[in-house]
Coordinates of C-alpha atoms and ligand atoms in Angstrom, one line a residue:
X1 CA -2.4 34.3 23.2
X2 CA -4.8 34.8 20.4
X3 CA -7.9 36.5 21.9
X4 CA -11.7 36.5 20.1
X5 CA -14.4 38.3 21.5
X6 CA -17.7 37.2 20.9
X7 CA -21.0 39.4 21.4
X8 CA -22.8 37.0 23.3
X9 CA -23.1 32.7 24.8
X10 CA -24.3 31.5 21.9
X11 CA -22.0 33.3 19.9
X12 CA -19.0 31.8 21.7
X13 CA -20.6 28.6 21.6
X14 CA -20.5 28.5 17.5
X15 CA -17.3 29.8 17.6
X16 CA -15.7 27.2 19.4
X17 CA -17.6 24.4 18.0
X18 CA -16.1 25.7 14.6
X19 CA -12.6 25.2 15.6
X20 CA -13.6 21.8 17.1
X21 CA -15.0 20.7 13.8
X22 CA -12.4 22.2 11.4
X23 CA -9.7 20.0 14.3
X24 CA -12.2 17.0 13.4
X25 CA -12.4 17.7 9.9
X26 CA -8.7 17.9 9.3
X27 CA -7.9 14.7 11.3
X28 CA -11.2 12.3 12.1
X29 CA -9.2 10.6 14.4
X30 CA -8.3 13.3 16.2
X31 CA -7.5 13.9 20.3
X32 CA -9.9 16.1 21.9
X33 CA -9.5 17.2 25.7
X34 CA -12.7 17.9 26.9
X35 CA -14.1 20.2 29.8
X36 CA -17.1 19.8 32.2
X37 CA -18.5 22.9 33.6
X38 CA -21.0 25.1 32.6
X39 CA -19.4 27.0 30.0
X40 CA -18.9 24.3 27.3
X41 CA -22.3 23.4 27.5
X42 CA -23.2 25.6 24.8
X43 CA -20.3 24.0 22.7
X44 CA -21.4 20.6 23.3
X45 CA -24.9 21.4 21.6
X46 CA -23.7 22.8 19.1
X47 CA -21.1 20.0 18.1
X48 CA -24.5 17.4 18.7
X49 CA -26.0 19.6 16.0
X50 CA -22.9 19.4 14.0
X51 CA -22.9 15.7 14.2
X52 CA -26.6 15.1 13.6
X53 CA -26.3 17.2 10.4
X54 CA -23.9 15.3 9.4
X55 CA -21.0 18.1 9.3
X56 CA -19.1 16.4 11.8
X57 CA -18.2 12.7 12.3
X58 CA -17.0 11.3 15.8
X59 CA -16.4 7.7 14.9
X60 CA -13.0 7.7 15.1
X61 CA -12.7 10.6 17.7
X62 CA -10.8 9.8 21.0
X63 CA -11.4 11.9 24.2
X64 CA -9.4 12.6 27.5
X65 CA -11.1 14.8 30.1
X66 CA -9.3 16.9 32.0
X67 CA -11.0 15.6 35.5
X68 CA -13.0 13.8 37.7
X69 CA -14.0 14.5 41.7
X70 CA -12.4 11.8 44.1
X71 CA -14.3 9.8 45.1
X72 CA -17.4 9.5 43.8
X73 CA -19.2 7.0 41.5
X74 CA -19.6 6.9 37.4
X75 CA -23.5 7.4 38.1
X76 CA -23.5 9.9 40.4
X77 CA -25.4 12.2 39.0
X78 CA -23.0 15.1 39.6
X79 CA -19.7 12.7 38.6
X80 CA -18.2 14.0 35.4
X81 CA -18.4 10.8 33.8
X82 CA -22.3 11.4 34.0
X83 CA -22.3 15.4 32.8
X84 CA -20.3 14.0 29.9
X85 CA -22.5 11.3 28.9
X86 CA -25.7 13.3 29.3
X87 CA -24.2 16.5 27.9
X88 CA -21.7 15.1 24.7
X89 CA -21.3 11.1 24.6
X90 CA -25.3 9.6 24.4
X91 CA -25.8 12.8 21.9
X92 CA -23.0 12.1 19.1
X93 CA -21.7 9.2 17.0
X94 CA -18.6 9.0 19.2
X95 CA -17.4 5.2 20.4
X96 CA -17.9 5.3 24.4
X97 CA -15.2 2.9 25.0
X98 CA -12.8 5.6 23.3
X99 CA -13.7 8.6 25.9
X100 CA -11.7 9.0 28.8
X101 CA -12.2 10.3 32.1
X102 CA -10.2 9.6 35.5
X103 CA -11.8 6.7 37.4
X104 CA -13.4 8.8 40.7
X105 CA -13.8 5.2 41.9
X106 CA -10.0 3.9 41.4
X107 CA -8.3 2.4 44.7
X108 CA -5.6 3.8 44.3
X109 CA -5.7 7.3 42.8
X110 CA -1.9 7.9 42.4
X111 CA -2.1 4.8 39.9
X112 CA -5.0 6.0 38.5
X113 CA -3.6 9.5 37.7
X114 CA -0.2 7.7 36.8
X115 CA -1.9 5.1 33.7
X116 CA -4.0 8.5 32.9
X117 CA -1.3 10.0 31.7
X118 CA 0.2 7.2 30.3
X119 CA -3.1 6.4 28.7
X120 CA -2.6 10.1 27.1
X121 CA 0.6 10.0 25.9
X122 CA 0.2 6.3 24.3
X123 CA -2.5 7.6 22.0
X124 CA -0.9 9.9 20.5
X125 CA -0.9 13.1 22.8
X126 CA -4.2 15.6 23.2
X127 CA -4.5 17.9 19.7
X128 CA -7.0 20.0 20.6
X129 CA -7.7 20.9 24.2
X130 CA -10.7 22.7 25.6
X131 CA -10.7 24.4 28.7
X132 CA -12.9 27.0 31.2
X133 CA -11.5 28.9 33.8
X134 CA -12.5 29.2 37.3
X135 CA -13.2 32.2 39.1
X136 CA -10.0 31.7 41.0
X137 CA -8.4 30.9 37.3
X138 CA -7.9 27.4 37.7
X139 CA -8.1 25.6 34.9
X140 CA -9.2 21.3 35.3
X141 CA -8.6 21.5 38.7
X142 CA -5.2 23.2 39.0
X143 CA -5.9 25.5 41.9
X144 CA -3.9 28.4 42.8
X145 CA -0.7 27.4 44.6
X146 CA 2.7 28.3 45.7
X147 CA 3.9 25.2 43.1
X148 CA 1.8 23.3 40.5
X149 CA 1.7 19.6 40.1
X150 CA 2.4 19.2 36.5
X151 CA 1.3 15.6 35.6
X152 CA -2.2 14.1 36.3
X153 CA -2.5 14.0 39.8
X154 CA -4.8 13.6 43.0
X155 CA -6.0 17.5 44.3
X156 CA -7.2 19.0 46.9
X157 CA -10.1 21.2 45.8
X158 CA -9.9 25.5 47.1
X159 CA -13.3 26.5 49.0
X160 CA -13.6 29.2 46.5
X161 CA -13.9 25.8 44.2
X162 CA -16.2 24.1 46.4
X163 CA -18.1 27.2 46.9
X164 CA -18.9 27.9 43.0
X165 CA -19.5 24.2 41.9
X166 CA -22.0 23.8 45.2
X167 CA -24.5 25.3 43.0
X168 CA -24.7 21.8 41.2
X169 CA -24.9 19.8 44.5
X170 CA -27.5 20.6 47.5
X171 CA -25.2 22.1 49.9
X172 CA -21.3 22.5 49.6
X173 CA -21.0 19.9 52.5
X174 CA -21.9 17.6 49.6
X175 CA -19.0 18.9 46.7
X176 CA -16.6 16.6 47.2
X177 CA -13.3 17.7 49.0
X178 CA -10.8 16.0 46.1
X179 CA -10.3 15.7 42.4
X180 CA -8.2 14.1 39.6
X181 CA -7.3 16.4 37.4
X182 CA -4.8 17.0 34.2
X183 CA -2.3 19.0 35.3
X184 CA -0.5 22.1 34.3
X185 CA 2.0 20.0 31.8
X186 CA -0.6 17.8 31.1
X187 CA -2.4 20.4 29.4
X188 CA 0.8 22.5 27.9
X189 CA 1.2 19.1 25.9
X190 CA -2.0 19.4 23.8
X191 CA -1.1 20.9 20.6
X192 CA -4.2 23.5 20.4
X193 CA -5.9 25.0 23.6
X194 CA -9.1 26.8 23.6
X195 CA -9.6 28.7 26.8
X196 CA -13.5 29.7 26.6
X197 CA -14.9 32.3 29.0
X198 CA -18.3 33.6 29.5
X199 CA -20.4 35.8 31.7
X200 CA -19.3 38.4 33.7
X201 CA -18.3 36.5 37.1
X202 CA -15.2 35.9 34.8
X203 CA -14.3 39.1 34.1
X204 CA -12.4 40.0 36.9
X205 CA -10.4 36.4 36.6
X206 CA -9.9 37.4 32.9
X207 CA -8.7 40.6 33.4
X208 CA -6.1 39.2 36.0
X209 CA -5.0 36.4 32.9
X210 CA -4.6 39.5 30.6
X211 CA -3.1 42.0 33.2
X212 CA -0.5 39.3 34.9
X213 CA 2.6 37.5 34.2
X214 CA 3.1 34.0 34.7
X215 CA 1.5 33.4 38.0
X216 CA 1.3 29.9 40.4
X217 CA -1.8 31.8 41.8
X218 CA -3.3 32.2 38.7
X219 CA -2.7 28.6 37.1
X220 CA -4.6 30.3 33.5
X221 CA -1.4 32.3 33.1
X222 CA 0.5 29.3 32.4
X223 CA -0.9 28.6 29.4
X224 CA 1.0 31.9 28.1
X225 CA 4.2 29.8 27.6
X226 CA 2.1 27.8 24.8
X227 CA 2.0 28.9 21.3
X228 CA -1.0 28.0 20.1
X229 CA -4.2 29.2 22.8
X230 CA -7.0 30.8 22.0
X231 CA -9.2 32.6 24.5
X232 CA -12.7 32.9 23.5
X233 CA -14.9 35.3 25.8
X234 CA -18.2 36.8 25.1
X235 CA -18.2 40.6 25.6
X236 CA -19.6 39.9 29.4
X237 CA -16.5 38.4 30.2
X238 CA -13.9 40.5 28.2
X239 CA -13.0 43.0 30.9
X240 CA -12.5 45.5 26.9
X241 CA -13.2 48.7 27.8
X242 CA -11.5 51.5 29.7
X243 CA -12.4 54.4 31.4
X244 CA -10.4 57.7 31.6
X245 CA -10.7 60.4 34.1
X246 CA -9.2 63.8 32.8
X247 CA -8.8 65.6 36.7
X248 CA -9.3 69.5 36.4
X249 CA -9.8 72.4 38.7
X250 CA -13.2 73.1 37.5
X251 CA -14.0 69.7 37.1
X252 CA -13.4 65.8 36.4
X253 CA -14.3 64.6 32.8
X254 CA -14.8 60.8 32.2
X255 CA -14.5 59.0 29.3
X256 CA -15.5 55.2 28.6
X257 CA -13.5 54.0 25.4
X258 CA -14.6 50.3 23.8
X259 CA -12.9 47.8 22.1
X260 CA -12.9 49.3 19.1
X261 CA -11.8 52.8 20.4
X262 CA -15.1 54.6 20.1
X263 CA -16.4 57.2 22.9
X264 CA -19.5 54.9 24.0
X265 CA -20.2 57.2 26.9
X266 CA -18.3 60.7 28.3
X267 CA -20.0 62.4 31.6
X268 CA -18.5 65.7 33.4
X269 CA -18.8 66.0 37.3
X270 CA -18.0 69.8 38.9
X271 CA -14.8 69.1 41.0
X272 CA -15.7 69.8 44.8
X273 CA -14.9 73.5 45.7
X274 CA -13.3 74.4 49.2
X275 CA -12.8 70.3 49.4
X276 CA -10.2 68.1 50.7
X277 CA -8.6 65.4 48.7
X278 CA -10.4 62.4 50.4
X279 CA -13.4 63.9 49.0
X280 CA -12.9 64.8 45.8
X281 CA -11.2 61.5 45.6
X282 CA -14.4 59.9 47.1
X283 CA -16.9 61.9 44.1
X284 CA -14.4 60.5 41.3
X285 CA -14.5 57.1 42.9
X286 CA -18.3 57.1 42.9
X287 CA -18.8 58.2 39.4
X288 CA -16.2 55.5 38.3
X289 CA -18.0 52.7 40.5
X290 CA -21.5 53.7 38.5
X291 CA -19.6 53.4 35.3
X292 CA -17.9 50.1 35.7
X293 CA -21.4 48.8 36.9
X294 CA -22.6 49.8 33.2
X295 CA -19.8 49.1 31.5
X296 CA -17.2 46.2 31.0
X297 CA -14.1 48.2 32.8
X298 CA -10.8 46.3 32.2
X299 CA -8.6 49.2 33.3
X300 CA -8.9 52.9 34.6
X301 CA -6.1 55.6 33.3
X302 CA -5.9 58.8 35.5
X303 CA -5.3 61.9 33.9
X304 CA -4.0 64.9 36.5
X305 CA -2.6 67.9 36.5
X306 CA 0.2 68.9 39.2
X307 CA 3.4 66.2 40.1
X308 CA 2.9 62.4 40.3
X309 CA 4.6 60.0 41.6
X310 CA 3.7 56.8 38.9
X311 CA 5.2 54.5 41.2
X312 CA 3.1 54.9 44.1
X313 CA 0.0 56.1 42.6
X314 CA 0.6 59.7 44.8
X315 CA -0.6 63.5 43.3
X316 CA 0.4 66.8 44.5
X317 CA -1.1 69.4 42.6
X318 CA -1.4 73.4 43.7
X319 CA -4.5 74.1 42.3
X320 CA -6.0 71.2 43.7
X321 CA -6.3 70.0 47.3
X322 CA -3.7 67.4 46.3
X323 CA -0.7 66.9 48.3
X324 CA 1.1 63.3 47.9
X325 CA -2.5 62.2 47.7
X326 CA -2.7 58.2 46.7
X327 CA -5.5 58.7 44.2
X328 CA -4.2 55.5 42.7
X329 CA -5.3 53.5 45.7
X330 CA -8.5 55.4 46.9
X331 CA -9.6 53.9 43.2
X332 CA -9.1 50.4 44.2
X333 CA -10.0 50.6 47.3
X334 CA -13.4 52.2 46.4
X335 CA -14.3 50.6 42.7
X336 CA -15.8 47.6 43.5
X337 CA -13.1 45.5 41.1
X338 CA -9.7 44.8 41.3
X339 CA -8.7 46.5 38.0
X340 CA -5.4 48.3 37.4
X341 CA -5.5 52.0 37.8
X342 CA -2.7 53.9 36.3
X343 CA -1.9 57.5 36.7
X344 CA -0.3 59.9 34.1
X345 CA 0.3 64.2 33.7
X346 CA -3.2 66.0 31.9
X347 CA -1.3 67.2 29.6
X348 CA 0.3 64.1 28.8
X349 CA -2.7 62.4 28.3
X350 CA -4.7 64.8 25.9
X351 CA -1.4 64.3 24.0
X352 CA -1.8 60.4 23.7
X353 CA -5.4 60.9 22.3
X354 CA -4.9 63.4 20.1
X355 CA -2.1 61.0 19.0
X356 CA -4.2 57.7 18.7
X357 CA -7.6 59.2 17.9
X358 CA -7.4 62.8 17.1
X359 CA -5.0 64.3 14.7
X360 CA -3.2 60.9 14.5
X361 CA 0.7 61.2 14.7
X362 CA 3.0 58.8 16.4
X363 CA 5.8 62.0 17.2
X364 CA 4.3 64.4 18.3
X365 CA 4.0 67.5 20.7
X366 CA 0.7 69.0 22.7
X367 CA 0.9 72.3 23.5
X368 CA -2.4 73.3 26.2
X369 CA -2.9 76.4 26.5
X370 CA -4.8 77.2 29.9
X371 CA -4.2 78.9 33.4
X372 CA -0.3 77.7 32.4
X373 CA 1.1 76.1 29.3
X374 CA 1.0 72.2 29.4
X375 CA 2.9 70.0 27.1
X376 CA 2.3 66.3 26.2
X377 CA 5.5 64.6 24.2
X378 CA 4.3 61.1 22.4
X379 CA 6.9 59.2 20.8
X380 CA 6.3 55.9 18.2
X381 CA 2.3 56.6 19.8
X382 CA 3.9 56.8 23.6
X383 CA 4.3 58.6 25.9
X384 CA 8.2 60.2 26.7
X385 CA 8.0 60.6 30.3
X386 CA 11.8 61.4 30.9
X387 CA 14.5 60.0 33.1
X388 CA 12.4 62.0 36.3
X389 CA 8.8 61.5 34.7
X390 CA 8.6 65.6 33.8
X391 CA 8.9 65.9 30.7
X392 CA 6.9 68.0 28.4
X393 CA 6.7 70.6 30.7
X394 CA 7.3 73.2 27.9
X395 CA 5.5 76.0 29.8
X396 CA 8.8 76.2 31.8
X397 CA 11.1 77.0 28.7
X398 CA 12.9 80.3 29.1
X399 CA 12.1 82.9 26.5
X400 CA 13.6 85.9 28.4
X401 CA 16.0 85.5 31.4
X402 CA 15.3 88.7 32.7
X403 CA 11.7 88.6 32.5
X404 CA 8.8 87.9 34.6
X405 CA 9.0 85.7 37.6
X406 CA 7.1 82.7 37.5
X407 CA 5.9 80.3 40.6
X408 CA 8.4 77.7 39.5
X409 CA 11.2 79.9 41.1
X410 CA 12.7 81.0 37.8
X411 CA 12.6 84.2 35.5
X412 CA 11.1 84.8 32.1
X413 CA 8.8 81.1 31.3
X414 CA 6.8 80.2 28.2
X415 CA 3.3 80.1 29.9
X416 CA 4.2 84.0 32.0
X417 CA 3.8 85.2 28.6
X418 CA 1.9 82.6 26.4
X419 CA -1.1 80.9 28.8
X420 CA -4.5 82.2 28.8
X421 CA -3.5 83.5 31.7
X422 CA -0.9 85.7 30.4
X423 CA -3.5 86.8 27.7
X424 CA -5.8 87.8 30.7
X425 CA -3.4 90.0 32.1
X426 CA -1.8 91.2 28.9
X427 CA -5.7 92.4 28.4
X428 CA -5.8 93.9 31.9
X429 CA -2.7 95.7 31.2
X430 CA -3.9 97.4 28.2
X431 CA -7.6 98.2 29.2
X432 CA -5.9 100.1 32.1
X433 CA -3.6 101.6 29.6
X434 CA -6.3 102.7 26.8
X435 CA -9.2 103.6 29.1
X436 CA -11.3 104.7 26.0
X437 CA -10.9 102.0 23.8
X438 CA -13.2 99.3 22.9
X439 CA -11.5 96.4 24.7
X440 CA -12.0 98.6 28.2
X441 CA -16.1 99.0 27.4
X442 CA -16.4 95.8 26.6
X443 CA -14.9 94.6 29.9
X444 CA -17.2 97.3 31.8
X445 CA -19.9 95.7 30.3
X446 CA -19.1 92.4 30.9
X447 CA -17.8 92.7 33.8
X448 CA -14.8 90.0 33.2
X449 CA -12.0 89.0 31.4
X450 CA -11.4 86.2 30.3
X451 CA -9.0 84.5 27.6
X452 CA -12.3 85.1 24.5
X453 CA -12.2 88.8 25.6
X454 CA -9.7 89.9 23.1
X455 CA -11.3 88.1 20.4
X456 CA -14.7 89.8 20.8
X457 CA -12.6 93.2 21.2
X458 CA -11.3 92.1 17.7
X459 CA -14.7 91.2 16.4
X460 CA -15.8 94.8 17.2
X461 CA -12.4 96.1 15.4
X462 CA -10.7 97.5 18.1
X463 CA -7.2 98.5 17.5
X464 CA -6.1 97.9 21.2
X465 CA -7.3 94.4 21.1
X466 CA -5.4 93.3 18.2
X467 CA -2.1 94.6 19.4
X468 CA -2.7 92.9 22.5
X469 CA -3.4 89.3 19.9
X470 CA -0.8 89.7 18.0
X471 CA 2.1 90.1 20.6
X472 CA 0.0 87.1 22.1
X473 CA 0.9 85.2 19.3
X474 CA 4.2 86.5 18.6
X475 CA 4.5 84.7 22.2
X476 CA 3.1 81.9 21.2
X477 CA 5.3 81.0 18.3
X478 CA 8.7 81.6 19.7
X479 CA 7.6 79.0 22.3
X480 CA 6.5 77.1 19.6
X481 CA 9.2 77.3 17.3
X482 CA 11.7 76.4 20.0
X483 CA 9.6 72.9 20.7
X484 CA 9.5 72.1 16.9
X485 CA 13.6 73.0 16.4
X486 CA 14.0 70.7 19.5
X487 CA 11.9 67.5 18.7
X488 CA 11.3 67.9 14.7
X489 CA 7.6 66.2 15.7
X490 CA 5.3 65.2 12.9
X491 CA 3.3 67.3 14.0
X492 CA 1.9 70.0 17.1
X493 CA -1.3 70.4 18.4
X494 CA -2.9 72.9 20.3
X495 CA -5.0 72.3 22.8
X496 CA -6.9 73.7 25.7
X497 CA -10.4 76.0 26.1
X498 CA -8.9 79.0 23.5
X499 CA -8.3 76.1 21.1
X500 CA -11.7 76.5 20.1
X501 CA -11.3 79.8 18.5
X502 CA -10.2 77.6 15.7
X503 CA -7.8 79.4 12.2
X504 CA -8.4 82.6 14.3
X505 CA -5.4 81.7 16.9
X506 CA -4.0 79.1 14.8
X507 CA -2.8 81.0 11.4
X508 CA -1.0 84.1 13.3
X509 CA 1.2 81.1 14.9
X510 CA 1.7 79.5 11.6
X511 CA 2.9 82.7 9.8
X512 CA 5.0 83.6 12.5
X513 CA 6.4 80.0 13.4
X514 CA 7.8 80.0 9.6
X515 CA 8.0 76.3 9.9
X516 CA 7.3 73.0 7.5
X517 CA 5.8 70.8 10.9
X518 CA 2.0 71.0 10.4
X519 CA 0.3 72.9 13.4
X520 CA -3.0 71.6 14.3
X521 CA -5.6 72.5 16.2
X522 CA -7.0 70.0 18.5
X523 CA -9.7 67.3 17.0
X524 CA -10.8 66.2 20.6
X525 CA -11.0 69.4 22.3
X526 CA -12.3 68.7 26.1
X527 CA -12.6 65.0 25.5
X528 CA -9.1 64.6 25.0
X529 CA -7.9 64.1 28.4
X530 CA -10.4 61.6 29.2
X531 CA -9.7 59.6 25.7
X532 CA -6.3 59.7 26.0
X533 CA -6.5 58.1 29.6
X534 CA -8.6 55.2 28.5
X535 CA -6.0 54.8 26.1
X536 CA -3.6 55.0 27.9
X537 CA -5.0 51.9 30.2
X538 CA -5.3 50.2 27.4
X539 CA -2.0 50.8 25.7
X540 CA -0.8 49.3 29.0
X541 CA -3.0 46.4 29.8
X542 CA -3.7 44.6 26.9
X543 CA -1.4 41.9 26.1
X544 CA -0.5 41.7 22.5
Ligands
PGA601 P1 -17.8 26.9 34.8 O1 -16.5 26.3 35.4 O2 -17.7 26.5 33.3 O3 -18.9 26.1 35.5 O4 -17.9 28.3 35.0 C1 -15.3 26.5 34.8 C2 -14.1 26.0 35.6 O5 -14.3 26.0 36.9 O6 -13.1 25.6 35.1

């Protein structure tokens, strides 16, 4: 399905009326199935002031549309015999006695709907058909169903149906209850489809086309066995943008990427201290509902830290309240919308937008450095999850099978040696060991340490300090090294808070990697959890 988002009504309105001309154009006595509705309305203005001009010709133009209610007369004034005359037929050049519409007054309606499609067929077959969709994504009136009728046929209308179309009629007691429509086979025939959608009551129904397969419930996914449809939506209706929400101890980033892949909006919430899951869960869900109501949401990638379970949505995480919590389904219970919410490792995800909008590599390997060492593998642009979903988890590599103990039950990992919190306690270590020097006052005076300590100690030239970096480092690389001899990446990046000391941390690692795979520091810094969540959604909801 060939997709074109327009900025606005009118916008769409041109750009379908082009099509309809060039279809004209190219063959003047051409088939045209024709919609009622409001959207086309726009369409049918235009191609009046296409016809006026004289850009367009309907002389020889012959038109099927796709329904009628049952019963009700030609001059009703909600028939859509009469919406066509008053909207299209009196306004163009166009030979009434060549438009077609299903009689809403026939006898016998199965005949009527039988010579309607034979009526269709005998002229050649529609070549350009143009459709809306319903809320309920029916298209003519092909509601949602356990089995579609394929040919032309008599329907019983849904009450969502009635219910949106009563706003034409004075009460829905007065819509009728039946309708003729094209049907699903009917409409696969035409040669070109044009499926326009506008306004943002169809955003949900088009982000269910996009998101589904083939789907009897959502008849507008049929038309995704035909090779030549167009959907045209104004940016109301184009559920584009995604929203990514990078979880984090300290707190919850969110990230709002648009159809072109730029940031439009980023906001940073505290995470609740001393909470339970429900309500941190229940502040994330809030923000996200205020977001989506600003924003065109299609799709909502989770970025945490700790285990997940993908398949049901579930997050257990120890330094969050987080145990089995369905995170996944608190979103779509709480959002508002029925958009898909997917779920993916931090790490993971910082790595997937570093590699679609930061350093730009399709292999390669995210190294975070933070309270452990988190690592984010992206393949030809995705992610590599592994056959149990866990891997990347590079702060777990062994670097010394003696060494010290870490909380995963085994001896001697990357990030007990190599994580800022390693570097905190390496600090701590020799303040306590070299009470005099530099590093020590500093920390008296300060009255912390934290992972910049060392590098202030530095900036002051102490001596202490810069032993402490540099067997840092030497940590660092042989971690490092052992990732690049393993995966041969295009490229690392390092990530995380002390990322943002910049050539200061990255060219000891370099000189001590001794290695031809370019080592990068992070373009996206904080944002690139959040960024590479929206991604993420996107990568996965957008059909191609
Ligand atoms: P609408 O209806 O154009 O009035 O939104 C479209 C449809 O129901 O097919």
């Amino acid at each position: 399905m060939k997709i074109i988002i327009c900025d606005n009504y009118s916008e769409l309105s041109k750009k379908a009326a082009e099509i309809v001309a060039q279809q004209i154009q190219t063959k003047p006595n051409c088939i045209l199935g024709l919609a009622t509705g409001s959207t086309p309305i726009g369409l049918y203005d235009e191609l009046t002031a296409m016809n006026q001009s004289g850009e367009i010709d309907f002389k020889d133009v012959i038109s099927f549309n796709l329904d009628e209610y049952y019963p009700i007369a030609a001059d009703n004034d909600q028939s859509y015999r009469y919406f066509m005359q008053k909207n299209l037929f009196s306004r163009i050049n166009i030979n009434t006695s060549n438009t077609f519409i299903p009689n809403g007054e026939a006898a016998d309606p199965v005949a009527e709907c039988r010579e309607y499609e034979k009526k269709i067929a005998e002229k050649g077959g529609i070549d350009l058909q143009i459709l809306g969709i319903g809320q309920n994504g029916h298209i003519g009136f092909n509601e949602p169903d356990a089995n579609l009728n394929s040919d032309t046929h008599l329907t019983e209308l849904t009450q969502s149906t009635i219910e949106a179309n009563s706003r034409f009629f004075e009460n829905a007691d007065e819509v009728p209850t039946h309708a003729l429509t094209m049907g699903i086979s009917s409409i696969l025939k035409s040669k070109k489809i044009i499926l326009l959608a506008n306004g943002p009551k169809k955003r949900k129904v088009v982000a269910s086309l996009l998101d589904s397969g083939i789907n009897t419930n959502i008849p507008a996914t049929m038309l995704k066995v035909h090779p030549d449809v167009t959907l045209i939506c104004d940016r109301e209706a184009y559920p584009g943008m995604h929203l990514g929400i990078d979880i984090g101890g300290t707190d919850v980033k969110f990230g709002v990427l648009d159809l072109d892949n730029n940031l439009v909006y980023t906001e940073t919430i505290s995470t609740p201290k001393a909470s339970t899951d429900k309500n941190i869960m229940k502040a994330i869900s809030d923000k996200s509902k205020m977001i989506i109501e600003k924003f065109p949401i299609a799709g909502i990638g989770v970025g945490t830290p700790g285990l997940i379970d993908k398949k049901r949505g579930l997050v257990s995480a120890s330094n969050l309240p987080f145990d089995k919590s369905p995170i996944v389904d608190y979103l779509r219970q709480n959002i508002g919308i029925d958009i898909p919410v997917c779920l993916e490792n931090d790490a993971c995800c910082a790595a997937m937008g570093e590699a679609h909008l930061g350093v730009r590599a399709k292999n390669m390997l995210m190294v975070t450095l933070g309270t452990g060492i988190g690592g984010g593998i992206v393949i030809g642009g995705e992610i590599y999850s592994g056959s149990m979903g866990n891997a990347g988890e590079i702060g777990h590599i062994c670097i010394d099978h003696d060494g010290i103990a870490c909380a995963c039950g085994h001896n001697g990992c990357w990030e007990a040696y190599a994580s800022v919190t390693a570097l905190i306690n390496q600090t701590k270590k020799a303040c306590e060991e070299n009470p005099d020097s530099i590093l020590n006052k500093l920390i008296k005076d300060e009255g912390a340490v934290t992972g910049k300590t060392v590098f202030d100690a530095m900036d002051k030239g102490c001596p202490v300090a810069q032993k402490v970096f540099d067997k840092y480092t030497t940590y660092l690389a042989i971690g490092i090294r052992n990732v690049i001899v393993a995966f041969d990446p295009d490229t690392i990046v390092i990530g995380g808070g002390i990322s943002k000391e910049g050539e200061r941390l990255l060219n000891p690692i370099i000189e001590k990697v001794k290695s031809d795979t370019p080592i990068r520091i992070s373009i996206l810094q904080g944002n690139a959890g959040a960024i590479g969540a929206a991604m993420l959604s996107k990568l996965k909801n957008t059909v191609k």
